[in-house]
Short mmCIF file of C-alpha atoms and ligand atoms in Angstrom, two decimals:
data_model
loop_
_atom_site.label_atom_id
_atom_site.label_comp_id
_atom_site.label_asym_id
_atom_site.label_seq_id
_atom_site.Cartn_x
_atom_site.Cartn_y
_atom_site.Cartn_z
CA MET A 1 289.08 -78.96 201.13
CA PHE A 2 286.36 -79.09 202.05
CA LYS A 3 283.39 -78.90 199.39
CA LYS A 4 279.80 -78.59 200.24
CA LEU A 5 277.14 -80.92 198.93
CA ASN A 6 273.94 -79.37 197.04
CA ILE A 7 271.15 -80.96 197.98
CA LEU A 8 268.43 -80.85 196.30
CA ASP A 9 264.29 -80.58 197.98
CA GLU A 10 261.80 -82.54 198.07
CA LYS A 11 259.68 -81.17 195.26
CA ASP A 12 262.29 -82.06 192.79
CA PRO A 13 261.00 -85.53 190.88
CA HIS A 14 264.86 -87.42 191.12
CA LEU A 15 263.44 -87.89 194.49
CA ARG A 16 260.22 -89.46 193.54
CA LYS A 17 261.91 -91.73 190.78
CA THR A 18 262.79 -95.64 191.43
CA SER A 19 266.48 -95.75 191.22
CA LYS A 20 268.23 -98.20 189.35
CA GLU A 21 270.79 -100.79 190.16
CA VAL A 22 274.66 -100.12 189.84
CA SER A 23 277.03 -101.92 188.02
CA PHE A 24 280.54 -101.88 189.36
CA PRO A 25 283.24 -100.87 188.52
CA LEU A 26 281.67 -97.66 189.87
CA LYS A 27 282.51 -94.26 188.31
CA GLU A 28 285.41 -92.57 189.65
CA GLU A 29 282.46 -89.47 189.78
CA TYR A 30 281.02 -91.76 192.30
CA GLN A 31 283.42 -92.91 194.25
CA LYS A 32 284.55 -88.85 194.69
CA LEU A 33 281.05 -87.51 196.04
CA ILE A 34 280.50 -91.01 198.25
CA LYS A 35 283.61 -89.17 199.40
CA GLN A 36 282.18 -85.99 199.40
CA CYS A 37 278.73 -87.61 200.72
CA ILE A 38 281.09 -88.61 204.36
CA ASP A 39 282.65 -85.28 204.71
CA HIS A 40 279.75 -83.35 204.34
CA LEU A 41 277.46 -85.95 206.67
CA THR A 42 280.59 -85.88 209.39
CA TYR A 43 280.45 -82.28 209.81
CA SER A 44 277.88 -81.72 209.43
CA GLN A 45 277.42 -83.44 213.24
CA ILE A 46 280.15 -81.70 214.35
CA PRO A 47 279.08 -78.29 216.20
CA LYS A 48 282.16 -76.38 215.48
CA TYR A 49 282.44 -77.46 211.57
CA GLU A 50 277.68 -77.69 211.50
CA GLU A 51 277.89 -73.78 212.03
CA LYS A 52 281.55 -73.14 210.60
CA TYR A 53 280.38 -74.62 206.91
CA GLU A 54 276.82 -73.55 208.07
CA LEU A 55 275.80 -77.70 207.44
CA ARG A 56 271.49 -79.07 208.91
CA PRO A 57 272.51 -82.60 210.45
CA GLY A 58 272.70 -85.44 208.89
CA MET A 59 273.15 -88.47 209.29
CA GLY A 60 271.99 -90.45 205.79
CA ILE A 61 272.38 -88.75 202.01
CA ALA A 62 270.85 -90.86 198.88
CA PHE A 63 272.06 -90.31 195.08
CA PRO A 64 268.80 -89.43 193.99
CA GLN A 65 269.16 -86.48 196.59
CA LEU A 66 271.89 -85.70 194.55
CA GLY A 67 270.56 -85.94 191.23
CA ILE A 68 271.42 -89.51 190.28
CA ASN A 69 268.64 -92.14 190.18
CA GLU A 70 271.29 -94.39 191.43
CA ARG A 71 271.15 -97.16 194.13
CA ILE A 72 273.94 -95.58 195.96
CA ILE A 73 273.43 -94.19 200.33
CA VAL A 74 276.08 -93.46 202.85
CA ILE A 75 275.67 -93.14 206.42
CA VAL A 76 277.41 -91.44 209.62
CA HIS A 77 276.27 -92.52 212.35
CA GLU A 78 278.07 -91.28 215.79
CA VAL A 79 278.46 -94.06 217.67
CA ASP A 80 279.93 -92.04 220.80
CA GLU A 81 281.35 -88.21 221.27
CA GLY A 82 283.15 -87.43 217.96
CA VAL A 83 283.15 -91.43 216.67
CA PHE A 84 281.63 -91.80 213.44
CA ASP A 85 281.15 -95.54 211.63
CA GLU A 86 280.96 -95.11 208.27
CA TYR A 87 278.58 -97.22 205.84
CA VAL A 88 278.55 -96.41 202.07
CA VAL A 89 276.01 -99.46 200.85
CA ILE A 90 275.99 -100.14 196.60
CA ASN A 91 272.49 -101.70 195.54
CA PRO A 92 271.21 -102.22 199.41
CA LYS A 93 268.28 -104.64 199.98
CA ILE A 94 266.94 -105.53 202.89
CA ILE A 95 266.67 -109.41 203.30
CA SER A 96 264.95 -109.64 206.55
CA ASN A 97 263.53 -107.24 209.61
CA SER A 98 261.97 -107.88 212.85
CA GLU A 99 258.86 -108.09 214.20
CA GLU A 100 259.19 -104.96 216.39
CA ILE A 101 258.49 -101.66 215.22
CA ILE A 102 259.56 -98.81 216.27
CA ALA A 103 259.75 -94.83 215.97
CA ALA A 104 262.10 -91.46 216.43
CA GLU A 105 260.20 -89.89 219.48
CA ALA A 106 261.22 -86.49 217.96
CA GLY A 107 260.05 -87.74 214.37
CA GLU A 108 262.35 -87.82 210.88
CA GLY A 109 264.31 -84.76 209.41
CA CYS A 110 265.28 -85.34 205.68
CA LEU A 111 268.71 -82.94 204.34
CA SER A 112 265.47 -82.34 201.48
CA VAL A 113 262.63 -81.28 203.81
CA ASN A 114 263.08 -78.24 204.96
CA ARG A 115 260.37 -78.04 207.10
CA GLU A 116 259.12 -79.51 210.46
CA VAL A 117 256.53 -82.62 209.47
CA GLU A 118 255.24 -83.74 212.63
CA GLY A 119 254.50 -87.90 212.99
CA HIS A 120 256.26 -90.60 214.46
CA VAL A 121 257.65 -93.09 211.08
CA PRO A 122 256.70 -96.15 212.22
CA ARG A 123 260.50 -98.27 211.24
CA TYR A 124 261.39 -102.06 212.32
CA ALA A 125 263.03 -102.15 215.29
CA ARG A 126 266.39 -104.21 213.91
CA VAL A 127 267.10 -104.92 209.72
CA THR A 128 269.39 -107.08 208.37
CA ILE A 129 270.77 -105.22 204.63
CA ILE A 130 272.95 -106.41 201.93
CA GLY A 131 274.67 -105.12 199.36
CA TYR A 132 278.25 -104.48 197.50
CA ASP A 133 281.12 -102.51 199.24
CA GLN A 134 282.86 -98.91 196.63
CA ASN A 135 284.65 -102.47 195.10
CA GLY A 136 282.03 -104.31 194.43
CA ASN A 137 282.29 -106.96 197.15
CA LYS A 138 279.71 -108.18 198.96
CA ILE A 139 278.55 -106.83 202.12
CA LYS A 140 276.28 -107.95 205.25
CA ILE A 141 274.87 -105.23 207.89
CA ARG A 142 272.90 -105.24 211.00
CA ALA A 143 271.22 -102.46 212.07
CA ARG A 144 269.25 -101.97 215.55
CA GLU A 145 267.56 -98.76 216.86
CA GLU A 146 268.44 -95.48 215.59
CA LEU A 147 271.08 -96.54 212.19
CA SER A 148 267.81 -99.48 211.48
CA ILE A 149 265.85 -96.40 210.63
CA ALA A 150 268.67 -94.51 209.22
CA PHE A 151 269.18 -97.14 206.13
CA GLN A 152 265.03 -98.08 206.09
CA HIS A 153 265.05 -93.96 205.52
CA GLU A 154 267.84 -93.51 202.87
CA ILE A 155 266.32 -97.13 200.96
CA ASP A 156 263.00 -96.27 201.07
CA HIS A 157 264.53 -92.82 199.03
CA LEU A 158 265.76 -95.46 195.84
CA ASP A 159 262.07 -96.01 195.56
CA GLY A 160 261.11 -92.52 195.29
CA ILE A 161 259.32 -92.51 199.01
CA MET A 162 259.30 -89.98 201.70
CA PHE A 163 259.36 -90.18 204.93
CA TYR A 164 256.39 -88.77 205.41
CA ASP A 165 254.70 -91.10 203.38
CA ARG A 166 254.67 -93.25 206.05
CA ILE A 167 253.29 -91.78 208.97
CA ASN A 168 249.40 -92.17 209.49
CA LYS A 169 247.31 -89.15 208.65
CA LYS A 170 244.88 -90.40 210.40
CA LYS A 171 247.12 -90.22 213.46
CA ARG A 172 250.37 -89.26 213.71
CA PHE A 173 251.91 -89.90 216.55
CA TYR A 174 252.30 -93.04 218.41
CA SER A 175 252.01 -93.98 222.39
CA GLU A 176 254.46 -95.94 224.17
CA ASP A 177 252.35 -98.87 224.46
CA GLU A 178 251.40 -99.14 220.68
CA ILE A 179 255.24 -99.41 218.83
CA ARG A 180 258.64 -98.62 221.07
CA LEU A 181 259.54 -94.50 220.50
CA ILE A 182 263.35 -94.20 221.19
ZN1 LIG B 201 266.33 -88.38 203.71
#
């Protein structure tokens, strides 16, 4: 049965802490929460369920948003209509990045931020991430474009960084010839 996640608001101090490395084997409780995150994120991106369960659409959650300051992120990326790629990364680390910088043209959103925040968030166009899967196996992921932004956004949560911290307060918007907007 689907159980809606209780996602903390940006004002909660958990969102400003540096989270700690996770040790294996992963707690049963975390396995369950990961499953719940995947369901929540998937349903939130399917209009029928989004409405039924009153969900805000989102593609990623980091554990601090659930009140757990441990380094776990979950991303559900819609690659085609109704087709989703799921990523669960434990102790994720960005090991390389492109020089090219991009930003989501419409700005970023966050399931913990229940207000409009305007401005472009500069992000690497491509990143390579290493980490572990739920069984403790090493994994390596190459992400580009929207998925790259999602990984950077979620990994920031593990270090207590909110997306709007990265908006240039003196210059909230960029033009196409400054950075590529997607
Ligand atoms: Zn977020």
